PDB file of C-alpha atoms in Angstrom:
ATOM      1  CA  MET A 143      92.214 109.339 127.599  1.00 68.00           C
ATOM      2  CA  THR A 144      90.602 112.099 126.258  1.00 69.00           C
ATOM      3  CA  LEU A 145      88.275 113.225 123.435  1.00 65.00           C
ATOM      4  CA  ILE A 146      88.054 116.925 121.714  1.00 70.00           C
ATOM      5  CA  LEU A 147      85.950 117.361 119.151  1.00 72.00           C
ATOM      6  CA  PHE A 148      87.179 120.163 116.805  1.00 84.00           C
ATOM      7  CA  PRO A 149      85.150 122.214 113.954  1.00 93.00           C
ATOM      8  CA  ALA A 150      86.551 121.213 110.568  1.00 93.00           C
ATOM      9  CA  ILE A 151      87.213 123.292 107.766  1.00 96.00           C
ATOM     10  CA  ASP A 152      87.947 121.258 104.399  1.00 95.00           C
ATOM     11  CA  ILE A 153      89.866 123.126 102.081  1.00 96.00           C
ATOM     12  CA  ARG A 154      89.402 122.612  98.066  1.00 94.00           C
ATOM     13  CA  ASN A 155      90.524 124.710  95.263  1.00 92.00           C
ATOM     14  CA  GLY A 156      90.869 127.457  98.090  1.00 92.00           C
ATOM     15  CA  ASN A 157      87.256 127.421  99.016  1.00 94.00           C
ATOM     16  CA  CYS A 158      85.092 125.370 102.196  1.00 92.00           C
ATOM     17  CA  VAL A 159      83.751 122.301 101.061  1.00 93.00           C
ATOM     18  CA  ARG A 160      82.421 118.631 102.315  1.00 90.00           C
ATOM     19  CA  LEU A 161      82.725 115.534 100.319  1.00 83.00           C
ATOM     20  CA  ILE A 162      80.376 112.943 100.397  1.00 78.00           C
ATOM     21  CA  GLN A 163      82.211 109.962 101.958  1.00 70.00           C
ATOM     22  CA  GLY A 164      85.463 111.515 100.527  1.00 71.00           C
ATOM     23  CA  ASP A 165      84.210 111.709  96.765  1.00 78.00           C
ATOM     24  CA  TYR A 166      85.991 114.148  95.079  1.00 78.00           C
ATOM     25  CA  ASP A 167      83.155 114.530  92.628  1.00 83.00           C
ATOM     26  CA  GLN A 168      80.452 115.137  95.305  1.00 84.00           C
ATOM     27  CA  GLU A 169      81.428 118.149  96.731  1.00 84.00           C
ATOM     28  CA  THR A 170      78.677 120.928  98.543  1.00 87.00           C
ATOM     29  CA  VAL A 171      80.919 124.781  98.527  1.00 92.00           C
ATOM     30  CA  TYR A 172      80.108 126.187 101.652  1.00 91.00           C
ATOM     31  CA  SER A 173      82.533 129.379 101.199  1.00 92.00           C
ATOM     32  CA  ASP A 174      84.734 131.012  99.285  1.00 94.00           C
ATOM     33  CA  SER A 175      86.477 131.889 102.842  1.00 97.00           C
ATOM     34  CA  PRO A 176      88.091 129.687 104.780  1.00 97.00           C
ATOM     35  CA  THR A 177      89.518 132.506 106.621  1.00 98.00           C
ATOM     36  CA  ALA A 178      86.113 133.742 107.328  1.00 97.00           C
ATOM     37  CA  MET A 179      85.049 130.272 108.247  1.00 96.00           C
ATOM     38  CA  ALA A 180      87.728 129.880 110.480  1.00 97.00           C
ATOM     39  CA  GLN A 181      86.550 133.167 111.907  1.00 98.00           C
ATOM     40  CA  GLU A 182      83.225 131.944 112.563  1.00 96.00           C
ATOM     41  CA  TRP A 183      84.482 128.814 114.358  1.00 96.00           C
ATOM     42  CA  GLU A 184      86.129 130.719 116.895  1.00 96.00           C
ATOM     43  CA  ARG A 185      83.078 133.326 117.073  1.00 96.00           C
ATOM     44  CA  LYS A 186      80.735 130.638 118.222  1.00 94.00           C
ATOM     45  CA  GLY A 187      83.055 129.176 120.706  1.00 92.00           C
ATOM     46  CA  ALA A 188      85.450 126.501 119.391  1.00 93.00           C
ATOM     47  CA  GLU A 189      88.334 126.280 121.148  1.00 92.00           C
ATOM     48  CA  TYR A 190      90.786 124.472 118.545  1.00 94.00           C
ATOM     49  CA  LEU A 191      90.421 124.357 114.714  1.00 97.00           C
ATOM     50  CA  HIS A 192      90.977 121.179 112.684  1.00 96.00           C
ATOM     51  CA  ILE A 193      92.098 122.151 109.094  1.00 96.00           C
ATOM     52  CA  VAL A 194      92.179 119.755 106.023  1.00 94.00           C
ATOM     53  CA  ASP A 195      93.529 120.487 102.728  1.00 94.00           C
ATOM     54  CA  LEU A 196      91.901 118.092 100.345  1.00 91.00           C
ATOM     55  CA  ASP A 197      93.770 118.907  97.441  1.00 90.00           C
ATOM     56  CA  GLY A 198      97.017 118.123  99.480  1.00 88.00           C
ATOM     57  CA  ALA A 199      95.566 114.812 100.508  1.00 83.00           C
ATOM     58  CA  LYS A 200      94.903 113.591  97.215  1.00 83.00           C
ATOM     59  CA  THR A 201      97.644 114.794  95.403  1.00 84.00           C
ATOM     60  CA  GLY A 202     100.418 114.899  98.027  1.00 81.00           C
ATOM     61  CA  LYS A 203     101.178 118.737  97.295  1.00 83.00           C
ATOM     62  CA  SER A 204      99.940 121.265  99.937  1.00 81.00           C
ATOM     63  CA  LEU A 205      98.372 123.646  97.589  1.00 83.00           C
ATOM     64  CA  ASN A 206      96.783 125.587 100.199  1.00 93.00           C
ATOM     65  CA  LYS A 207      99.188 126.426 101.941  1.00 90.00           C
ATOM     66  CA  ILE A 208      98.368 130.292 101.622  1.00 93.00           C
ATOM     67  CA  ALA A 209      95.256 130.113 102.564  1.00 95.00           C
ATOM     68  CA  ILE A 210      95.823 128.059 106.050  1.00 96.00           C
ATOM     69  CA  LYS A 211      98.792 130.281 107.061  1.00 96.00           C
ATOM     70  CA  ASP A 212      96.240 133.349 106.502  1.00 97.00           C
ATOM     71  CA  ILE A 213      93.722 131.327 108.861  1.00 98.00           C
ATOM     72  CA  VAL A 214      96.396 130.713 111.332  1.00 98.00           C
ATOM     73  CA  GLU A 215      96.957 134.517 111.066  1.00 98.00           C
ATOM     74  CA  ASN A 216      93.498 135.797 111.737  1.00 98.00           C
ATOM     75  CA  VAL A 217      92.556 132.992 114.416  1.00 98.00           C
ATOM     76  CA  GLN A 218      93.297 133.143 118.047  1.00 97.00           C
ATOM     77  CA  ILE A 219      92.892 129.848 118.812  1.00 97.00           C
ATOM     78  CA  PRO A 220      94.958 126.810 117.548  1.00 97.00           C
ATOM     79  CA  VAL A 221      94.573 125.448 114.433  1.00 98.00           C
ATOM     80  CA  GLN A 222      95.665 121.660 113.248  1.00 97.00           C
ATOM     81  CA  VAL A 223      96.433 121.174 109.462  1.00 97.00           C
ATOM     82  CA  GLY A 224      96.307 117.350 107.832  1.00 94.00           C
ATOM     83  CA  GLY A 225      96.018 116.732 104.275  1.00 91.00           C
ATOM     84  CA  GLY A 226      99.013 115.701 102.011  1.00 89.00           C
ATOM     85  CA  ILE A 227     101.798 116.044 104.602  1.00 94.00           C
ATOM     86  CA  ARG A 228     104.396 113.654 102.921  1.00 93.00           C
ATOM     87  CA  SER A 229     107.952 115.692 104.150  1.00 95.00           C
ATOM     88  CA  MET A 230     109.723 117.309 106.744  1.00 97.00           C
ATOM     89  CA  ASP A 231     109.568 120.429 104.380  1.00 95.00           C
ATOM     90  CA  MET A 232     106.105 120.421 104.536  1.00 94.00           C
ATOM     91  CA  VAL A 233     106.403 119.663 108.185  1.00 97.00           C
ATOM     92  CA  ARG A 234     108.550 122.542 108.834  1.00 97.00           C
ATOM     93  CA  GLN A 235     106.209 124.993 106.671  1.00 95.00           C
ATOM     94  CA  HIS A 236     103.110 124.498 108.501  1.00 96.00           C
ATOM     95  CA  ILE A 237     105.023 124.699 111.782  1.00 97.00           C
ATOM     96  CA  GLU A 238     107.091 127.573 110.651  1.00 97.00           C
ATOM     97  CA  ASN A 239     103.600 129.545 109.652  1.00 96.00           C
ATOM     98  CA  GLY A 240     101.963 129.121 113.275  1.00 97.00           C
ATOM     99  CA  VAL A 241      99.921 125.592 112.570  1.00 98.00           C
ATOM    100  CA  ASN A 242     100.415 124.314 116.233  1.00 97.00           C
ATOM    101  CA  ARG A 243      99.993 120.748 115.118  1.00 98.00           C
ATOM    102  CA  VAL A 244     100.309 118.929 112.090  1.00 98.00           C
ATOM    103  CA  ILE A 245      98.382 116.033 110.984  1.00 97.00           C
ATOM    104  CA  ILE A 246     100.361 112.977 109.237  1.00 95.00           C
ATOM    105  CA  GLY A 247      97.993 110.339 107.482  1.00 89.00           C
ATOM    106  CA  THR A 248      98.759 108.441 104.029  1.00 86.00           C
ATOM    107  CA  ALA A 249     102.912 109.267 105.101  1.00 90.00           C
ATOM    108  CA  ALA A 250     102.043 107.374 108.434  1.00 90.00           C
ATOM    109  CA  ILE A 251     101.521 104.007 106.347  1.00 88.00           C
ATOM    110  CA  ASN A 252     103.789 104.374 103.634  1.00 89.00           C
ATOM    111  CA  ASP A 253     106.946 105.941 104.734  1.00 94.00           C
ATOM    112  CA  PRO A 254     107.019 105.145 108.533  1.00 94.00           C
ATOM    113  CA  ASP A 255     110.783 106.543 108.541  1.00 96.00           C
ATOM    114  CA  PHE A 256     109.052 110.079 107.886  1.00 97.00           C
ATOM    115  CA  LEU A 257     106.978 109.379 110.224  1.00 97.00           C
ATOM    116  CA  ALA A 258     109.802 108.541 112.740  1.00 97.00           C
ATOM    117  CA  GLU A 259     111.534 111.255 111.852  1.00 98.00           C
ATOM    118  CA  ALA A 260     108.615 114.079 112.263  1.00 98.00           C
ATOM    119  CA  VAL A 261     107.488 112.836 115.840  1.00 98.00           C
ATOM    120  CA  GLY A 262     111.264 112.700 116.948  1.00 97.00           C
ATOM    121  CA  THR A 263     111.640 116.348 115.854  1.00 98.00           C
ATOM    122  CA  TYR A 264     108.502 117.991 116.962  1.00 98.00           C
ATOM    123  CA  GLY A 265     106.885 115.597 119.704  1.00 97.00           C
ATOM    124  CA  ASP A 266     103.412 116.524 120.351  1.00 96.00           C
ATOM    125  CA  ARG A 267     102.984 118.628 117.780  1.00 98.00           C
ATOM    126  CA  ILE A 268     102.778 116.089 115.385  1.00 98.00           C
ATOM    127  CA  ALA A 269      99.458 113.614 115.259  1.00 97.00           C
ATOM    128  CA  VAL A 270      98.521 110.826 112.854  1.00 96.00           C
ATOM    129  CA  SER A 271      94.840 110.825 110.487  1.00 92.00           C
ATOM    130  CA  ILE A 272      93.377 106.994 110.893  1.00 92.00           C
ATOM    131  CA  ASP A 273      90.843 107.430 108.126  1.00 88.00           C
ATOM    132  CA  ALA A 274      89.010 103.833 108.458  1.00 91.00           C
ATOM    133  CA  ARG A 275      87.207 101.994 106.215  1.00 91.00           C
ATOM    134  CA  ASN A 276      85.751  98.869 107.490  1.00 92.00           C
ATOM    135  CA  GLY A 277      88.399  98.503 109.657  1.00 92.00           C
ATOM    136  CA  TYR A 278      90.701  99.012 107.331  1.00 94.00           C
ATOM    137  CA  VAL A 279      92.874 102.012 106.881  1.00 92.00           C
ATOM    138  CA  ALA A 280      92.532 104.552 103.993  1.00 87.00           C
ATOM    139  CA  THR A 281      94.347 106.638 102.027  1.00 81.00           C
ATOM    140  CA  ASP A 282      95.181 109.128  99.666  1.00 71.00           C
ATOM    141  CA  GLY A 283      92.359 111.331 100.462  1.00 66.00           C
ATOM    142  CA  TRP A 284      89.960 108.483 101.402  1.00 70.00           C
ATOM    143  CA  THR A 285      90.706 106.929  97.349  1.00 73.00           C
ATOM    144  CA  GLU A 286      92.350 103.974  98.282  1.00 82.00           C
ATOM    145  CA  THR A 287      91.760 101.292 100.717  1.00 86.00           C
ATOM    146  CA  THR A 288      95.093  99.124 102.615  1.00 87.00           C
ATOM    147  CA  GLU A 289      95.160  95.566 103.944  1.00 91.00           C
ATOM    148  CA  VAL A 290      96.373  97.301 106.939  1.00 91.00           C
ATOM    149  CA  LYS A 291      93.676  97.252 109.968  1.00 94.00           C
ATOM    150  CA  ALA A 292      93.389 100.619 111.814  1.00 94.00           C
ATOM    151  CA  LEU A 293      93.582  98.791 114.971  1.00 94.00           C
ATOM    152  CA  ASP A 294      97.384  97.187 114.254  1.00 95.00           C
ATOM    153  CA  LEU A 295      98.582 100.778 113.091  1.00 94.00           C
ATOM    154  CA  LEU A 296      97.337 102.275 116.072  1.00 94.00           C
ATOM    155  CA  LYS A 297     100.007  99.631 118.080  1.00 94.00           C
ATOM    156  CA  LYS A 298     102.337 100.985 115.672  1.00 94.00           C
ATOM    157  CA  LEU A 299     101.889 104.328 115.668  1.00 95.00           C
ATOM    158  CA  GLU A 300     102.053 103.732 120.034  1.00 94.00           C
ATOM    159  CA  GLU A 301     105.947 102.648 119.462  1.00 95.00           C
ATOM    160  CA  VAL A 302     106.539 105.079 117.493  1.00 95.00           C
ATOM    161  CA  GLY A 303     105.679 107.889 120.459  1.00 96.00           C
ATOM    162  CA  VAL A 304     102.649 109.030 118.607  1.00 97.00           C
ATOM    163  CA  GLN A 305     100.717 111.022 120.975  1.00 95.00           C
ATOM    164  CA  THR A 306      97.229 112.026 119.209  1.00 93.00           C
ATOM    165  CA  VAL A 307      95.231 110.357 116.918  1.00 93.00           C
ATOM    166  CA  VAL A 308      92.679 111.897 114.491  1.00 90.00           C
ATOM    167  CA  TYR A 309      90.500 108.890 113.796  1.00 89.00           C
ATOM    168  CA  THR A 310      87.332 109.058 111.166  1.00 86.00           C
ATOM    169  CA  ASP A 311      85.338 106.089 110.649  1.00 87.00           C
ATOM    170  CA  ILE A 312      84.126 105.947 106.983  1.00 83.00           C
ATOM    171  CA  PHE A 313      80.798 105.331 106.193  1.00 70.00           C
TER     172      PHE A 313
END
């Protein structure tokens, strides 16, 4: 097993933000330029970037895809993206825009056929995000907690062929 730490840039309404425990009403804006923030992480030695489209995570629509494409075009390090990716069209758009790895979260539970198709088509360029609260998977930008145990989901992901999991323990 390899453990890699990724600097994360969470984007909401085109800004770099941090939410307190996924609460969209408790937001701190750090920058109005996700690209400048990505370039700063690269200057500081980051070898990879983790981008989260928080608007996408909440709505299921990739509202920040232009900002994400701009990041990819303006850094030299690989970029992985998650947040609201729930269709092959969304996966394809991110891959075509230069994203190295696409992260599927909510859809890994809600649409296992989509996940299987994405992994079958793009292999290790697909990762799954498991956000867990008290051992149970949280979905929809942490707004819902399912009855699915994180460890049970991990076993299913292995069966589908998922090679990379991004795990977040929500306190």
